[in-house]
PDB file of C-alpha atoms in Angstrom:
ATOM      1  CA  UNK A   1       8.423   5.220  12.984  1.00 53.00           C
ATOM      2  CA  UNK A   2       8.669   8.893  13.595  1.00 52.00           C
ATOM      3  CA  UNK A   3       5.663  11.049  15.200  1.00 56.00           C
ATOM      4  CA  UNK A   4       3.073  12.115  12.744  1.00 61.00           C
ATOM      5  CA  UNK A   5       2.870  15.821  11.819  1.00 53.00           C
ATOM      6  CA  UNK A   6      -0.084  17.307  11.743  1.00 60.00           C
ATOM      7  CA  UNK A   7      -0.705  20.683   9.534  1.00 58.00           C
ATOM      8  CA  UNK A   8      -3.136  22.703   8.354  1.00 66.00           C
ATOM      9  CA  UNK A   9      -1.926  21.007   4.739  1.00 67.00           C
ATOM     10  CA  UNK A  10      -4.596  18.409   5.542  1.00 67.00           C
ATOM     11  CA  UNK A  11      -7.389  20.683   4.661  1.00 75.00           C
ATOM     12  CA  UNK A  12      -7.203  19.744   0.934  1.00 79.00           C
ATOM     13  CA  UNK A  13      -9.587  17.986  -1.474  1.00 86.00           C
ATOM     14  CA  UNK A  14      -9.150  14.062  -1.285  1.00 90.00           C
ATOM     15  CA  UNK A  15      -7.679  13.987  -4.721  1.00 90.00           C
ATOM     16  CA  UNK A  16      -5.506  16.889  -4.238  1.00 90.00           C
ATOM     17  CA  UNK A  17      -4.292  15.657  -0.867  1.00 91.00           C
ATOM     18  CA  UNK A  18      -3.317  12.152  -2.371  1.00 92.00           C
ATOM     19  CA  UNK A  19      -1.474  13.696  -5.184  1.00 91.00           C
ATOM     20  CA  UNK A  20       0.626  16.019  -3.338  1.00 92.00           C
ATOM     21  CA  UNK A  21       1.368  13.857  -0.005  1.00 92.00           C
ATOM     22  CA  UNK A  22       1.129  10.198  -1.649  1.00 91.00           C
ATOM     23  CA  UNK A  23       1.798  10.117  -5.228  1.00 90.00           C
ATOM     24  CA  UNK A  24       4.391  12.870  -5.772  1.00 92.00           C
ATOM     25  CA  UNK A  25       6.263  11.691  -2.536  1.00 91.00           C
ATOM     26  CA  UNK A  26       6.520   7.956  -3.357  1.00 89.00           C
ATOM     27  CA  UNK A  27       7.709   8.998  -6.963  1.00 88.00           C
ATOM     28  CA  UNK A  28      10.554  11.188  -5.257  1.00 88.00           C
ATOM     29  CA  UNK A  29      11.495   8.729  -2.429  1.00 88.00           C
ATOM     30  CA  UNK A  30      10.999   5.686  -4.736  1.00 84.00           C
ATOM     31  CA  UNK A  31      14.731   4.409  -4.396  1.00 83.00           C
ATOM     32  CA  UNK A  32      15.559   5.049  -1.069  1.00 80.00           C
ATOM     33  CA  UNK A  33      11.950   3.700  -0.227  1.00 79.00           C
ATOM     34  CA  UNK A  34      12.666   0.352  -2.098  1.00 80.00           C
ATOM     35  CA  UNK A  35      16.206   0.017  -0.351  1.00 75.00           C
ATOM     36  CA  UNK A  36      14.204  -0.400   3.008  1.00 76.00           C
ATOM     37  CA  UNK A  37      12.131  -3.122   2.225  1.00 75.00           C
ATOM     38  CA  UNK A  38      13.962  -6.546   2.934  1.00 65.00           C
ATOM     39  CA  UNK A  39      11.322  -9.171   3.632  1.00 72.00           C
ATOM     40  CA  UNK A  40       7.509  -9.620   3.998  1.00 77.00           C
ATOM     41  CA  UNK A  41       5.748  -9.401   7.410  1.00 83.00           C
ATOM     42  CA  UNK A  42       4.864 -12.671   8.735  1.00 90.00           C
ATOM     43  CA  UNK A  43       1.174 -12.374   8.150  1.00 92.00           C
ATOM     44  CA  UNK A  44       1.997 -11.637   4.500  1.00 88.00           C
ATOM     45  CA  UNK A  45       4.831 -14.472   4.219  1.00 88.00           C
ATOM     46  CA  UNK A  46       2.451 -17.066   5.614  1.00 92.00           C
ATOM     47  CA  UNK A  47      -0.647 -15.994   3.364  1.00 91.00           C
ATOM     48  CA  UNK A  48       1.442 -16.383   0.260  1.00 86.00           C
ATOM     49  CA  UNK A  49       3.033 -19.539   1.519  1.00 86.00           C
ATOM     50  CA  UNK A  50      -0.397 -21.413   1.873  1.00 89.00           C
ATOM     51  CA  UNK A  51      -1.622 -20.448  -1.476  1.00 85.00           C
ATOM     52  CA  UNK A  52      -2.186 -23.688  -3.503  1.00 83.00           C
ATOM     53  CA  UNK A  53       0.028 -24.142  -6.535  1.00 75.00           C
ATOM     54  CA  UNK A  54      -1.314 -22.920  -9.633  1.00 70.00           C
ATOM     55  CA  UNK A  55      -3.058 -19.678  -8.107  1.00 74.00           C
ATOM     56  CA  UNK A  56      -2.876 -16.727 -10.280  1.00 63.00           C
ATOM     57  CA  UNK A  57      -2.147 -13.288  -9.548  1.00 56.00           C
ATOM     58  CA  UNK A  58      -1.539 -12.579 -13.287  1.00 39.00           C
ATOM     59  CA  UNK A  59      -1.858 -14.380 -16.860  1.00 34.00           C
ATOM     60  CA  UNK A  60       0.247 -17.572 -16.455  1.00 33.00           C
ATOM     61  CA  UNK A  61       0.340 -20.837 -14.717  1.00 31.00           C
ATOM     62  CA  UNK A  62       3.050 -22.511 -12.479  1.00 36.00           C
ATOM     63  CA  UNK A  63       3.292 -22.398  -8.880  1.00 45.00           C
ATOM     64  CA  UNK A  64       2.061 -18.885  -7.913  1.00 48.00           C
ATOM     65  CA  UNK A  65       2.412 -16.170 -10.396  1.00 58.00           C
ATOM     66  CA  UNK A  66       1.861 -12.558  -9.776  1.00 73.00           C
ATOM     67  CA  UNK A  67       1.302  -9.289 -11.222  1.00 78.00           C
ATOM     68  CA  UNK A  68       1.748  -6.002  -9.378  1.00 82.00           C
ATOM     69  CA  UNK A  69       0.216  -2.523  -9.811  1.00 84.00           C
ATOM     70  CA  UNK A  70       1.405   0.769  -7.820  1.00 84.00           C
ATOM     71  CA  UNK A  71       0.356   4.607  -8.556  1.00 83.00           C
ATOM     72  CA  UNK A  72       4.136   5.343  -8.600  1.00 80.00           C
ATOM     73  CA  UNK A  73       5.675   5.332 -11.662  1.00 83.00           C
ATOM     74  CA  UNK A  74       9.300   5.257 -10.129  1.00 80.00           C
ATOM     75  CA  UNK A  75       8.217   2.190  -8.009  1.00 83.00           C
ATOM     76  CA  UNK A  76       6.947   0.327 -11.024  1.00 81.00           C
ATOM     77  CA  UNK A  77       9.895   1.240 -12.912  1.00 85.00           C
ATOM     78  CA  UNK A  78      12.229  -0.186  -9.867  1.00 83.00           C
ATOM     79  CA  UNK A  79       9.966  -3.602 -10.215  1.00 81.00           C
ATOM     80  CA  UNK A  80      10.400  -3.696 -13.831  1.00 81.00           C
ATOM     81  CA  UNK A  81      14.185  -3.516 -13.494  1.00 84.00           C
ATOM     82  CA  UNK A  82      13.945  -6.776 -11.344  1.00 81.00           C
ATOM     83  CA  UNK A  83      11.894  -8.305 -13.651  1.00 79.00           C
ATOM     84  CA  UNK A  84       8.524  -8.329 -11.926  1.00 80.00           C
ATOM     85  CA  UNK A  85       5.358  -7.975 -13.880  1.00 79.00           C
ATOM     86  CA  UNK A  86       4.044  -4.737 -12.634  1.00 83.00           C
ATOM     87  CA  UNK A  87       2.048  -1.629 -14.012  1.00 83.00           C
ATOM     88  CA  UNK A  88       0.995   1.872 -13.185  1.00 86.00           C
ATOM     89  CA  UNK A  89      -2.925   1.844 -12.250  1.00 87.00           C
ATOM     90  CA  UNK A  90      -5.053   3.407  -9.783  1.00 91.00           C
ATOM     91  CA  UNK A  91      -6.618   1.418  -6.880  1.00 91.00           C
ATOM     92  CA  UNK A  92      -9.839   2.643  -7.084  1.00 94.00           C
ATOM     93  CA  UNK A  93     -10.286   1.343 -10.663  1.00 93.00           C
ATOM     94  CA  UNK A  94      -7.880  -1.624 -11.306  1.00 92.00           C
ATOM     95  CA  UNK A  95      -7.463  -2.540 -14.842  1.00 91.00           C
ATOM     96  CA  UNK A  96      -8.442  -6.268 -14.456  1.00 92.00           C
ATOM     97  CA  UNK A  97     -11.601  -8.220 -15.220  1.00 93.00           C
ATOM     98  CA  UNK A  98     -13.987  -9.065 -12.765  1.00 97.00           C
ATOM     99  CA  UNK A  99     -13.095 -12.616 -11.308  1.00 95.00           C
ATOM    100  CA  UNK A 100      -9.564 -12.788 -12.975  1.00 91.00           C
ATOM    101  CA  UNK A 101      -7.664 -13.756 -10.320  1.00 92.00           C
ATOM    102  CA  UNK A 102      -7.466 -16.649  -7.279  1.00 91.00           C
ATOM    103  CA  UNK A 103      -6.293 -13.983  -4.614  1.00 92.00           C
ATOM    104  CA  UNK A 104      -5.133 -10.239  -4.274  1.00 93.00           C
ATOM    105  CA  UNK A 105      -3.042  -8.361  -1.675  1.00 93.00           C
ATOM    106  CA  UNK A 106      -2.921  -4.725  -0.868  1.00 93.00           C
ATOM    107  CA  UNK A 107      -0.118  -4.134   1.527  1.00 91.00           C
ATOM    108  CA  UNK A 108       0.117  -0.715   3.221  1.00 91.00           C
ATOM    109  CA  UNK A 109      -1.971   1.225   0.482  1.00 93.00           C
ATOM    110  CA  UNK A 110      -5.451   1.761   1.516  1.00 96.00           C
ATOM    111  CA  UNK A 111      -4.250   3.972   4.714  1.00 96.00           C
ATOM    112  CA  UNK A 112      -3.172   6.378   2.014  1.00 95.00           C
ATOM    113  CA  UNK A 113      -6.798   7.020   0.836  1.00 95.00           C
ATOM    114  CA  UNK A 114      -7.881  10.112   2.233  1.00 94.00           C
ATOM    115  CA  UNK A 115     -11.577   9.610   2.607  1.00 94.00           C
ATOM    116  CA  UNK A 116     -14.107   6.804   3.704  1.00 96.00           C
ATOM    117  CA  UNK A 117     -15.465   6.528   0.302  1.00 97.00           C
ATOM    118  CA  UNK A 118     -12.338   6.188  -1.408  1.00 97.00           C
ATOM    119  CA  UNK A 119     -11.066   3.639   1.041  1.00 98.00           C
ATOM    120  CA  UNK A 120     -14.515   1.554   0.445  1.00 98.00           C
ATOM    121  CA  UNK A 121     -13.854   1.840  -3.210  1.00 97.00           C
ATOM    122  CA  UNK A 122     -10.239   0.251  -2.924  1.00 96.00           C
ATOM    123  CA  UNK A 123     -11.671  -2.550  -0.916  1.00 98.00           C
ATOM    124  CA  UNK A 124     -14.647  -3.438  -3.280  1.00 98.00           C
ATOM    125  CA  UNK A 125     -12.023  -3.165  -6.294  1.00 96.00           C
ATOM    126  CA  UNK A 126     -10.030  -5.966  -4.572  1.00 96.00           C
ATOM    127  CA  UNK A 127     -12.854  -8.037  -4.111  1.00 97.00           C
ATOM    128  CA  UNK A 128     -13.897  -7.445  -7.509  1.00 97.00           C
ATOM    129  CA  UNK A 129     -11.088  -8.734  -9.206  1.00 94.00           C
ATOM    130  CA  UNK A 130     -10.730 -12.196  -7.274  1.00 95.00           C
ATOM    131  CA  UNK A 131     -12.892 -15.133  -8.368  1.00 95.00           C
ATOM    132  CA  UNK A 132     -15.807 -16.418  -5.995  1.00 97.00           C
ATOM    133  CA  UNK A 133     -13.972 -18.416  -3.285  1.00 96.00           C
ATOM    134  CA  UNK A 134     -10.850 -16.475  -3.864  1.00 95.00           C
ATOM    135  CA  UNK A 135      -9.392 -14.504  -1.094  1.00 95.00           C
ATOM    136  CA  UNK A 136      -8.050 -10.966  -0.322  1.00 96.00           C
ATOM    137  CA  UNK A 137      -5.142  -9.916   2.340  1.00 95.00           C
ATOM    138  CA  UNK A 138      -5.217  -6.243   3.175  1.00 96.00           C
ATOM    139  CA  UNK A 139      -2.971  -4.332   5.739  1.00 95.00           C
ATOM    140  CA  UNK A 140      -3.254  -0.948   7.031  1.00 97.00           C
ATOM    141  CA  UNK A 141      -1.258   1.363   9.659  1.00 94.00           C
ATOM    142  CA  UNK A 142      -2.887   1.303  12.988  1.00 94.00           C
ATOM    143  CA  UNK A 143      -3.845   4.351  14.994  1.00 86.00           C
ATOM    144  CA  UNK A 144      -1.186   5.608  17.447  1.00 80.00           C
ATOM    145  CA  UNK A 145      -1.827   9.302  17.788  1.00 73.00           C
ATOM    146  CA  UNK A 146      -4.740   9.672  20.289  1.00 75.00           C
ATOM    147  CA  UNK A 147      -5.855  13.114  18.821  1.00 80.00           C
ATOM    148  CA  UNK A 148      -6.537  12.326  15.172  1.00 85.00           C
ATOM    149  CA  UNK A 149      -6.646   9.688  12.482  1.00 90.00           C
ATOM    150  CA  UNK A 150      -5.662  11.867   9.431  1.00 90.00           C
ATOM    151  CA  UNK A 151      -1.699  12.882   9.606  1.00 90.00           C
ATOM    152  CA  UNK A 152       1.205  13.815   7.625  1.00 90.00           C
ATOM    153  CA  UNK A 153       3.875  11.469   8.544  1.00 90.00           C
ATOM    154  CA  UNK A 154       7.522  12.300   7.446  1.00 89.00           C
ATOM    155  CA  UNK A 155       9.887   9.975   5.562  1.00 89.00           C
ATOM    156  CA  UNK A 156      13.726  11.197   5.912  1.00 88.00           C
ATOM    157  CA  UNK A 157      16.341  10.496   2.883  1.00 86.00           C
ATOM    158  CA  UNK A 158      19.526  10.768   4.694  1.00 83.00           C
ATOM    159  CA  UNK A 159      22.197  13.635   3.807  1.00 74.00           C
ATOM    160  CA  UNK A 160      24.559  12.894   1.236  1.00 69.00           C
ATOM    161  CA  UNK A 161      27.677  14.432  -0.010  1.00 36.00           C
ATOM    162  CA  UNK A 162      28.002  15.768  -3.688  1.00 39.00           C
ATOM    163  CA  UNK A 163      30.295  14.061  -5.823  1.00 40.00           C
ATOM    164  CA  UNK A 164      33.766  15.624  -5.421  1.00 39.00           C
ATOM    165  CA  UNK A 165      33.747  16.980  -9.205  1.00 44.00           C
ATOM    166  CA  UNK A 166      31.300  19.533  -8.000  1.00 45.00           C
ATOM    167  CA  UNK A 167      33.819  20.892  -5.433  1.00 50.00           C
ATOM    168  CA  UNK A 168      31.410  20.122  -2.386  1.00 50.00           C
ATOM    169  CA  UNK A 169      33.059  18.429   0.830  1.00 53.00           C
ATOM    170  CA  UNK A 170      30.144  19.367   3.107  1.00 57.00           C
ATOM    171  CA  UNK A 171      27.411  16.954   3.324  1.00 55.00           C
ATOM    172  CA  UNK A 172      23.864  18.168   2.310  1.00 64.00           C
ATOM    173  CA  UNK A 173      20.817  18.432   4.809  1.00 78.00           C
ATOM    174  CA  UNK A 174      18.468  15.839   5.302  1.00 85.00           C
ATOM    175  CA  UNK A 175      15.360  15.983   2.917  1.00 89.00           C
ATOM    176  CA  UNK A 176      12.225  15.488   4.453  1.00 90.00           C
ATOM    177  CA  UNK A 177       9.152  14.443   2.980  1.00 91.00           C
ATOM    178  CA  UNK A 178       5.823  14.072   4.496  1.00 92.00           C
ATOM    179  CA  UNK A 179       3.056  11.167   3.524  1.00 92.00           C
ATOM    180  CA  UNK A 180      -0.367  11.416   4.206  1.00 93.00           C
ATOM    181  CA  UNK A 181      -2.013   8.647   6.372  1.00 93.00           C
ATOM    182  CA  UNK A 182      -5.360   7.506   7.673  1.00 94.00           C
ATOM    183  CA  UNK A 183      -4.329   5.759  10.757  1.00 95.00           C
ATOM    184  CA  UNK A 184      -7.171   2.967  11.386  1.00 96.00           C
ATOM    185  CA  UNK A 185      -8.685   2.102  14.595  1.00 95.00           C
ATOM    186  CA  UNK A 186      -9.216  -1.453  15.842  1.00 95.00           C
ATOM    187  CA  UNK A 187     -12.117  -2.911  14.028  1.00 97.00           C
ATOM    188  CA  UNK A 188     -12.466  -0.362  11.078  1.00 98.00           C
ATOM    189  CA  UNK A 189     -10.756  -2.192   8.441  1.00 98.00           C
ATOM    190  CA  UNK A 190     -13.048  -5.183   9.345  1.00 98.00           C
ATOM    191  CA  UNK A 191     -15.933  -2.915   9.163  1.00 98.00           C
ATOM    192  CA  UNK A 192     -14.817  -1.586   5.447  1.00 98.00           C
ATOM    193  CA  UNK A 193     -15.168  -5.233   4.391  1.00 99.00           C
ATOM    194  CA  UNK A 194     -18.699  -5.565   5.913  1.00 98.00           C
ATOM    195  CA  UNK A 195     -19.805  -2.661   4.334  1.00 98.00           C
ATOM    196  CA  UNK A 196     -18.420  -3.628   0.848  1.00 98.00           C
ATOM    197  CA  UNK A 197     -20.383  -6.775   1.156  1.00 97.00           C
ATOM    198  CA  UNK A 198     -20.016  -9.998  -1.065  1.00 95.00           C
ATOM    199  CA  UNK A 199     -17.329 -11.152   1.298  1.00 98.00           C
ATOM    200  CA  UNK A 200     -16.897 -12.869   4.685  1.00 98.00           C
ATOM    201  CA  UNK A 201     -13.911 -12.332   6.920  1.00 98.00           C
ATOM    202  CA  UNK A 202     -11.518 -15.404   7.293  1.00 98.00           C
ATOM    203  CA  UNK A 203      -9.265 -13.729   9.647  1.00 98.00           C
ATOM    204  CA  UNK A 204      -8.108 -10.406  11.072  1.00 98.00           C
ATOM    205  CA  UNK A 205      -5.531  -9.090  13.493  1.00 97.00           C
ATOM    206  CA  UNK A 206      -2.573  -7.315  14.310  1.00 95.00           C
ATOM    207  CA  UNK A 207       1.190  -7.287  12.799  1.00 90.00           C
ATOM    208  CA  UNK A 208       4.013  -5.387  12.762  1.00 84.00           C
ATOM    209  CA  UNK A 209       2.028  -1.996  13.630  1.00 90.00           C
ATOM    210  CA  UNK A 210      -0.788  -2.814  11.418  1.00 94.00           C
ATOM    211  CA  UNK A 211      -4.018  -4.251  11.404  1.00 97.00           C
ATOM    212  CA  UNK A 212      -4.705  -6.917   8.780  1.00 98.00           C
ATOM    213  CA  UNK A 213      -8.060  -8.699   6.961  1.00 98.00           C
ATOM    214  CA  UNK A 214      -8.103 -11.635   5.161  1.00 98.00           C
ATOM    215  CA  UNK A 215     -11.503 -11.845   3.312  1.00 98.00           C
ATOM    216  CA  UNK A 216     -13.002 -14.667   1.094  1.00 98.00           C
ATOM    217  CA  UNK A 217     -15.154 -13.360  -1.707  1.00 98.00           C
ATOM    218  CA  UNK A 218     -18.559 -14.824  -1.791  1.00 97.00           C
TER     219      UNK A 218
END
C-alpha cells in the first residue's frame, strides 16, 4: 500500500468528502478494484466457515445464503453480473428490518466514514440488522502514518494503450485516484462497539494490515 497523501482537500464536510473521495472514486475504479480481489482474508474465511448451516444474510434457506450491499453502483453491477444478490444502499441506513439476519460482515468499509458519529452509526446499523445472539464481523484499516489518522490514499489504475483503430501507439499515463480513509488506532474499533452498546465483544485482533472485531448482539 502506498504512503497516504495528505492535502487540504480533507477540509470538506463529511458527506461531501465521502461523495468525492469514496463514492465517486469507487465508481470509477470498480472494474480494476474488483480484479484485484482474489480471496478472503484469513479471519473472514474462518468466520464464514464457522457459521452454522442454515444461517441467513439474505432471504433464503440452505447452507449459508448471503445478500450484499454497497454504496457503489458500479461494484454492485459487477456483483449482479456474477449472479450474487446485491443492492445499492447506504451503510448509515441499511434497508433491512431489525433482527433480519443471523450474521453480518463489513469488510474495509467503516474506515471510509469521515466522522466519529458516522462511524458509530455504521456499527449500530450492523448490530441492528442481526438477531439477538447473532454476530457481526468488521474490519478496518490500521493506523500506519504517525502524524495523522485522516488521509487520502492513492489508487493507481495502470497505463494502457488506446485501440489501434484510434491511431495511438504510445501508452497513456497511469490514472491516480485518491480515497479517503480514517486509519484506526489499536482499540479504537473495539471502543466503537462499546459505545454502540447492545453487544459483547467476542474477539478482536489484527489481520492483514487491518483491525477486526467480532461482536455478538445481546
